[in-house]
Short mmCIF file of C-alpha atoms in Angstrom, two decimals:
data_model
loop_
_atom_site.label_atom_id
_atom_site.label_comp_id
_atom_site.label_asym_id
_atom_site.label_seq_id
_atom_site.Cartn_x
_atom_site.Cartn_y
_atom_site.Cartn_z
CA UNK A 235 12.05 -1.44 10.67
CA UNK A 236 13.38 -4.87 11.65
CA UNK A 237 16.40 -6.68 10.30
CA UNK A 238 14.56 -8.02 7.28
CA UNK A 239 16.48 -6.97 4.19
CA UNK A 240 14.66 -4.75 1.73
CA UNK A 241 15.92 -4.25 -1.81
CA UNK A 242 15.92 -0.92 -3.56
CA UNK A 243 15.48 -1.48 -7.25
CA UNK A 244 12.40 -2.09 -9.40
CA UNK A 245 12.06 -3.21 -13.04
CA UNK A 246 12.71 -0.72 -15.77
CA UNK A 247 10.15 -1.88 -18.34
CA UNK A 248 6.97 -3.88 -18.78
CA UNK A 249 8.34 -7.32 -19.45
CA UNK A 250 11.40 -7.36 -17.21
CA UNK A 251 11.11 -9.28 -13.95
CA UNK A 252 12.06 -7.46 -10.77
CA UNK A 253 15.81 -7.25 -10.39
CA UNK A 254 18.30 -5.81 -7.92
CA UNK A 255 21.47 -4.13 -9.02
CA UNK A 256 24.60 -5.73 -7.53
CA UNK A 257 25.76 -2.47 -5.98
CA UNK A 258 22.45 -1.51 -4.40
CA UNK A 259 22.43 -1.73 -0.60
CA UNK A 260 19.84 -4.06 0.90
CA UNK A 261 19.97 -3.13 4.57
CA UNK A 262 16.78 -2.81 6.58
CA UNK A 263 18.27 0.36 8.03
CA UNK A 264 18.27 1.83 4.54
CA UNK A 265 14.82 0.95 3.11
CA UNK A 266 13.51 2.63 -0.01
CA UNK A 267 10.90 2.22 -2.73
CA UNK A 268 11.10 1.08 -6.33
CA UNK A 269 10.26 3.03 -9.48
CA UNK A 270 6.81 1.48 -9.70
CA UNK A 271 6.00 2.69 -6.17
CA UNK A 272 6.79 6.31 -6.97
CA UNK A 273 5.77 6.68 -10.62
CA UNK A 274 2.52 6.09 -12.48
CA UNK A 275 2.11 4.15 -15.68
CA UNK A 276 0.35 6.08 -18.47
CA UNK A 277 -3.34 6.50 -17.70
CA UNK A 278 -5.51 4.14 -19.79
CA UNK A 279 -6.75 5.95 -22.89
CA UNK A 280 -10.18 7.52 -22.52
CA UNK A 281 -10.36 7.07 -18.75
CA UNK A 282 -10.64 9.81 -16.16
CA UNK A 283 -11.48 9.98 -12.48
CA UNK A 284 -15.03 10.77 -11.38
CA UNK A 285 -14.79 11.29 -7.62
CA UNK A 286 -13.89 14.39 -5.64
CA UNK A 287 -11.24 15.60 -3.22
CA UNK A 288 -12.50 16.97 0.07
CA UNK A 289 -11.33 17.24 3.67
CA UNK A 290 -12.02 15.00 6.63
CA UNK A 291 -10.89 17.25 9.42
CA UNK A 292 -7.42 18.39 8.34
CA UNK A 293 -6.81 15.41 6.04
CA UNK A 294 -7.42 15.58 2.30
CA UNK A 295 -9.30 12.56 0.98
CA UNK A 296 -10.51 11.41 -2.42
CA UNK A 297 -14.05 10.08 -2.24
CA UNK A 298 -15.75 7.98 -4.89
CA UNK A 299 -19.31 6.71 -4.45
CA UNK A 300 -21.54 4.27 -6.30
CA UNK A 301 -23.85 6.02 -8.76
CA UNK A 302 -26.96 5.01 -6.82
CA UNK A 303 -25.63 5.77 -3.34
CA UNK A 304 -27.22 6.42 -0.82
CA UNK A 305 -30.46 5.06 -2.31
CA UNK A 306 -28.86 1.63 -2.55
CA UNK A 307 -26.96 0.36 0.53
CA UNK A 308 -23.19 0.37 0.15
CA UNK A 309 -20.15 -0.64 2.18
CA UNK A 310 -17.18 1.50 3.22
CA UNK A 311 -13.77 0.80 1.65
CA UNK A 312 -10.52 2.49 2.66
CA UNK A 313 -7.98 2.57 -0.19
CA UNK A 314 -4.32 3.17 0.67
CA UNK A 315 -2.01 4.18 -2.16
CA UNK A 316 1.59 3.88 -3.16
CA UNK A 317 3.96 6.84 -3.17
CA UNK A 318 2.18 8.73 -5.98
CA UNK A 319 -0.58 9.50 -3.51
CA UNK A 320 -3.90 11.27 -3.55
CA UNK A 321 -3.59 13.37 -6.72
CA UNK A 322 -2.56 10.51 -8.99
CA UNK A 323 -5.27 10.08 -11.63
CA UNK A 324 -4.47 6.37 -11.79
CA UNK A 325 -5.02 5.99 -8.05
CA UNK A 326 -8.28 7.92 -8.36
CA UNK A 327 -9.45 5.65 -11.18
CA UNK A 328 -8.54 2.67 -9.00
CA UNK A 329 -10.86 4.05 -6.31
CA UNK A 330 -13.59 4.64 -8.90
CA UNK A 331 -13.41 1.00 -10.00
CA UNK A 332 -14.17 -0.19 -6.47
CA UNK A 333 -16.94 2.41 -6.20
CA UNK A 334 -18.56 1.01 -9.34
CA UNK A 335 -18.75 -2.33 -7.51
CA UNK A 336 -20.86 -0.90 -4.70
CA UNK A 337 -18.37 0.62 -2.26
CA UNK A 338 -18.10 4.10 -0.86
CA UNK A 339 -14.35 4.52 -1.30
CA UNK A 340 -12.29 6.85 0.84
CA UNK A 341 -8.68 7.32 -0.27
CA UNK A 342 -6.72 9.44 2.23
CA UNK A 343 -3.64 11.53 1.59
CA UNK A 344 -1.18 9.40 3.54
CA UNK A 345 1.60 11.91 2.95
CA UNK A 346 0.03 15.22 4.02
CA UNK A 347 0.55 16.88 0.63
CA UNK A 348 4.04 15.44 0.20
CA UNK A 349 3.97 12.59 -2.38
CA UNK A 350 7.12 10.69 -3.23
CA UNK A 351 9.89 12.79 -4.82
CA UNK A 352 9.87 12.97 -8.60
CA UNK A 353 6.46 11.30 -8.78
CA UNK A 354 5.75 11.13 -12.48
CA UNK A 355 4.40 9.01 -15.30
CA UNK A 356 6.77 6.36 -16.61
CA UNK A 357 7.52 6.82 -20.28
CA UNK A 358 6.87 3.98 -22.69
CA UNK A 359 10.02 4.91 -24.58
CA UNK A 360 13.02 2.79 -23.53
CA UNK A 361 16.10 4.70 -22.50
CA UNK A 362 19.30 3.48 -24.15
CA UNK A 363 22.50 5.17 -22.96
CA UNK A 364 24.50 6.42 -25.90
CA UNK A 365 27.84 6.79 -24.17
CA UNK A 366 29.72 6.21 -20.93
CA UNK A 367 28.88 9.80 -19.97
CA UNK A 368 25.19 9.12 -20.52
CA UNK A 369 25.42 6.05 -18.32
CA UNK A 370 27.16 8.06 -15.62
CA UNK A 371 24.48 10.75 -15.74
CA UNK A 372 21.72 8.13 -15.46
CA UNK A 373 23.45 6.46 -12.53
CA UNK A 374 23.95 9.81 -10.80
CA UNK A 375 20.28 10.66 -11.28
CA UNK A 376 19.24 7.29 -9.85
CA UNK A 377 21.48 7.81 -6.82
CA UNK A 378 20.08 11.29 -6.25
CA UNK A 379 16.52 10.03 -6.48
CA UNK A 380 17.30 7.20 -4.07
CA UNK A 381 18.62 9.74 -1.58
CA UNK A 382 15.48 11.86 -1.95
CA UNK A 383 13.28 8.79 -1.45
CA UNK A 384 15.20 7.91 1.72
CA UNK A 385 14.62 11.41 3.06
CA UNK A 386 10.95 11.21 2.10
CA UNK A 387 10.51 7.87 3.87
CA UNK A 388 12.04 9.39 6.99
CA UNK A 389 9.25 11.97 6.91
CA UNK A 390 6.48 9.40 6.48
CA UNK A 391 6.92 6.85 9.21
CA UNK A 392 4.36 4.69 10.97
CA UNK A 393 4.21 7.32 13.73
CA UNK A 394 3.07 9.90 11.15
CA UNK A 395 0.83 7.75 8.95
CA UNK A 396 -1.17 5.83 11.56
CA UNK A 397 -2.67 8.95 13.20
CA UNK A 398 -3.78 10.13 9.74
CA UNK A 399 -5.53 6.82 9.18
CA UNK A 400 -7.26 6.91 12.54
CA UNK A 401 -8.51 10.46 11.90
CA UNK A 402 -9.92 9.41 8.55
CA UNK A 403 -11.54 6.25 9.89
CA UNK A 404 -13.16 8.19 12.73
CA UNK A 405 -14.54 10.65 10.17
CA UNK A 406 -15.80 7.76 8.02
CA UNK A 407 -17.75 6.37 10.95
CA UNK A 408 -19.52 9.72 11.24
CA UNK A 409 -19.85 10.78 7.59
CA UNK A 410 -20.69 7.35 6.19
CA UNK A 411 -22.13 5.63 9.25
CA UNK A 412 -24.68 3.85 7.05
CA UNK A 413 -21.99 2.28 4.84
CA UNK A 414 -19.81 1.27 7.81
CA UNK A 415 -22.84 -0.28 9.51
CA UNK A 416 -23.99 -2.02 6.33
CA UNK A 417 -20.61 -3.70 5.97
CA UNK A 418 -20.24 -4.46 9.65
CA UNK A 419 -17.03 -2.43 9.74
CA UNK A 420 -14.47 -0.86 7.42
CA UNK A 421 -12.91 -2.82 4.55
CA UNK A 422 -9.48 -1.84 3.25
CA UNK A 423 -7.20 -2.41 0.27
CA UNK A 424 -3.62 -1.23 -0.04
CA UNK A 425 -1.04 -0.96 -2.80
CA UNK A 426 2.76 -0.70 -2.45
CA UNK A 427 3.42 1.72 0.47
CA UNK A 428 -0.20 1.44 1.57
CA UNK A 429 -0.09 -2.35 1.64
CA UNK A 430 1.90 -2.52 4.87
CA UNK A 431 -0.71 -0.41 6.64
CA UNK A 432 -3.44 -2.91 5.81
CA UNK A 433 -1.48 -5.43 7.88
CA UNK A 434 -1.06 -2.95 10.73
CA UNK A 435 -4.73 -1.93 10.73
CA UNK A 436 -5.75 -5.59 10.69
CA UNK A 437 -3.70 -6.46 13.76
CA UNK A 438 -4.21 -6.33 17.48
CA UNK A 439 -1.27 -4.28 18.68
CA UNK A 440 0.18 -3.08 21.97
CA UNK A 441 -0.22 0.63 22.64
CA UNK A 442 0.95 2.96 25.37
CA UNK A 443 -1.27 5.15 27.54
CA UNK A 444 -1.59 8.86 26.84
CA UNK A 445 0.12 8.63 23.46
CA UNK A 446 3.51 7.52 24.77
CA UNK A 447 4.87 6.29 21.49
CA UNK A 448 2.40 5.44 18.73
CA UNK A 449 1.97 2.48 18.83
CA UNK A 450 4.57 -0.09 19.76
CA UNK A 451 4.77 -3.08 17.50
CA UNK A 452 3.57 -6.23 19.14
CA UNK A 453 7.19 -7.41 18.80
CA UNK A 454 8.81 -4.28 20.21
CA UNK A 455 9.93 -4.28 23.85
CA UNK A 456 7.74 -2.22 26.15
CA UNK A 457 9.48 0.48 28.17
CA UNK A 458 10.59 -0.65 31.59
CA UNK A 459 9.00 1.79 34.05
CA UNK A 460 5.99 2.18 36.29
CA UNK A 461 3.66 2.76 33.33
CA UNK A 462 4.55 -0.50 31.60
CA UNK A 463 1.71 -2.29 33.38
CA UNK A 464 -0.74 0.15 31.82
CA UNK A 465 -0.04 -0.97 28.26
CA UNK A 466 -3.22 -1.95 26.46
CA UNK A 467 -4.10 -3.73 23.26
CA UNK A 468 -6.11 -2.16 20.46
CA UNK A 469 -7.29 -3.14 17.03
CA UNK A 470 -7.96 -4.57 14.64
CA UNK A 471 -9.52 -1.52 13.01
CA UNK A 472 -10.72 -3.11 9.77
CA UNK A 473 -13.01 -6.03 9.00
CA UNK A 474 -11.00 -7.53 6.13
CA UNK A 475 -8.18 -6.42 3.87
CA UNK A 476 -6.47 -7.02 0.54
CA UNK A 477 -2.86 -6.15 -0.22
CA UNK A 478 -1.11 -5.78 -3.58
CA UNK A 479 2.71 -5.93 -3.81
CA UNK A 480 3.35 -4.30 -0.45
CA UNK A 481 6.67 -2.60 0.24
CA UNK A 482 8.71 -1.99 3.39
CA UNK A 483 7.08 -4.99 5.09
CA UNK A 484 8.96 -6.91 7.77
CA UNK A 485 8.07 -10.29 9.22
CA UNK A 486 7.07 -8.51 12.45
CA UNK A 487 4.31 -6.67 10.59
CA UNK A 488 2.29 -9.89 10.50
CA UNK A 489 2.40 -10.23 14.28
CA UNK A 490 -1.02 -9.81 15.86
CA UNK A 491 -2.84 -10.01 12.53
CA UNK A 492 -6.46 -11.00 13.11
CA UNK A 493 -8.55 -10.17 10.04
CA UNK A 494 -8.92 -12.08 6.75
CA UNK A 495 -6.21 -11.01 4.28
CA UNK A 496 -5.78 -11.52 0.54
CA UNK A 497 -2.32 -10.92 -0.91
CA UNK A 498 -1.31 -10.17 -4.48
CA UNK A 499 2.42 -10.82 -4.78
CA UNK A 500 4.99 -10.63 -7.56
CA UNK A 501 7.28 -13.57 -8.24
CA UNK A 502 10.89 -12.87 -7.19
CA UNK A 503 9.98 -9.39 -5.94
CA UNK A 504 12.96 -7.79 -4.15
CA UNK A 505 10.62 -5.17 -2.66
CA UNK A 506 8.59 -7.91 -0.95
CA UNK A 507 11.12 -10.74 -0.58
CA UNK A 508 10.01 -14.36 -0.67
CA UNK A 509 11.31 -14.95 2.84
CA UNK A 510 9.04 -12.21 4.21
CA UNK A 511 6.02 -13.47 2.28
CA UNK A 512 6.60 -17.07 3.33
CA UNK A 513 7.12 -16.10 6.96
CA UNK A 514 3.86 -14.13 6.78
CA UNK A 515 2.02 -17.12 5.32
CA UNK A 516 3.41 -19.36 8.05
CA UNK A 517 2.31 -16.93 10.74
CA UNK A 518 -1.20 -16.64 9.35
CA UNK A 519 -1.53 -20.43 9.00
CA UNK A 520 -0.26 -21.13 12.53
CA UNK A 521 -2.52 -18.47 14.03
CA UNK A 522 -5.63 -19.44 12.07
CA UNK A 523 -5.84 -16.15 10.21
CA UNK A 524 -7.98 -16.65 7.11
CA UNK A 525 -5.88 -15.75 4.10
CA UNK A 526 -5.05 -16.32 0.47
CA UNK A 527 -1.80 -15.56 -1.34
CA UNK A 528 -1.46 -15.48 -5.12
CA UNK A 529 1.99 -15.07 -6.68
CA UNK A 530 1.97 -13.58 -10.18
CA UNK A 531 4.91 -14.50 -12.45
CA UNK A 532 6.34 -12.35 -15.21
CA UNK A 533 4.96 -9.02 -13.98
CA UNK A 534 6.68 -5.96 -12.51
CA UNK A 535 6.19 -4.68 -8.99
CA UNK A 536 3.28 -2.24 -9.06
CA UNK A 537 1.44 -4.07 -11.84
CA UNK A 538 -1.89 -4.18 -9.97
CA UNK A 539 -2.24 -0.39 -9.87
CA UNK A 540 -4.27 1.14 -12.70
CA UNK A 541 -1.99 2.03 -15.61
CA UNK A 542 -1.35 1.13 -19.23
CA UNK A 543 1.07 -1.62 -20.28
CA UNK A 544 2.03 -2.84 -23.75
CA UNK A 545 2.40 -6.44 -22.58
CA UNK A 546 -0.95 -8.26 -22.75
CA UNK A 547 0.15 -10.71 -20.05
CA UNK A 548 0.61 -7.83 -17.63
CA UNK A 549 -2.75 -6.36 -18.62
CA UNK A 550 -4.42 -9.71 -17.95
CA UNK A 551 -2.64 -10.09 -14.62
CA UNK A 552 -3.72 -6.59 -13.60
CA UNK A 553 -7.37 -7.45 -14.27
CA UNK A 554 -7.03 -10.76 -12.43
CA UNK A 555 -5.46 -9.08 -9.40
CA UNK A 556 -8.33 -6.60 -9.18
CA UNK A 557 -10.85 -9.42 -9.34
CA UNK A 558 -8.95 -11.31 -6.64
CA UNK A 559 -9.00 -8.35 -4.25
CA UNK A 560 -12.59 -7.40 -5.04
CA UNK A 561 -13.84 -10.96 -4.60
CA UNK A 562 -12.13 -11.22 -1.23
CA UNK A 563 -13.67 -8.12 0.29
CA UNK A 564 -17.07 -8.99 -1.17
CA UNK A 565 -16.93 -12.43 0.45
CA UNK A 566 -15.98 -11.04 3.86
#
């Protein structure tokens, strides 16, 4: 990570805007995820997933196809999830919604069977501490979970996730060659944790020969030795991408970005700070990267992921965000 500060706290309920506790560290050397990145909202009543989990090589993937595929031509869409991962019913329903719009959707297990600690469904019942002891217990539980998330993030770095993505994309080009060809490449959407990887897949980045470090950021210094001259550029690996409330993003992650990008952002989101978003917009504008950025007020981080909310404004924003992302990939 770079020196961009990343906050560690997400909203506790539907209507609350994102907030950061005063005593929560915000160092880039101590990044973590918010509650809405590691927990699902209740699944919408009457909805269930319709795709299937299979393996592409040694990677588990959830695949959802249009009802009339392969008789009707489709395009290939890679969907990258937040911390709740492959087995989240909400994430699966999200994939199904894109499939119903004509995409063969492949949702890989980014975490190799290790979703975020304490992944669960957020209760609709508000928690009101009844005593100082209750408050202490809640704070202790939050601290423990934060520690577990830190340890989990240390296990799921760019060096671990990117090879998984390349394996899956290689398999897609074989298994669904018709859909990749029909779309002229692979489209991709990402939520929370997965959002950052849309930026990385959409960039031209510097890589080392023979797997010496995978890969260096375009902003990272190359090693000073006789092999430095052999560094090559690779990517982008996707045709176009859409990102919803990404987390763990630094300003450097925009460097080398080449493909059209749509961004769904949350107003005053500590998990995707305004300074990072604005720097990203400036980079894309200066480098003629086609993009759109929509900032949604009055919604919590994670709102664009399938899940039930009591607040109608959040429900409406969730539907609008899906339409924004879908429209973008359809137009590109």
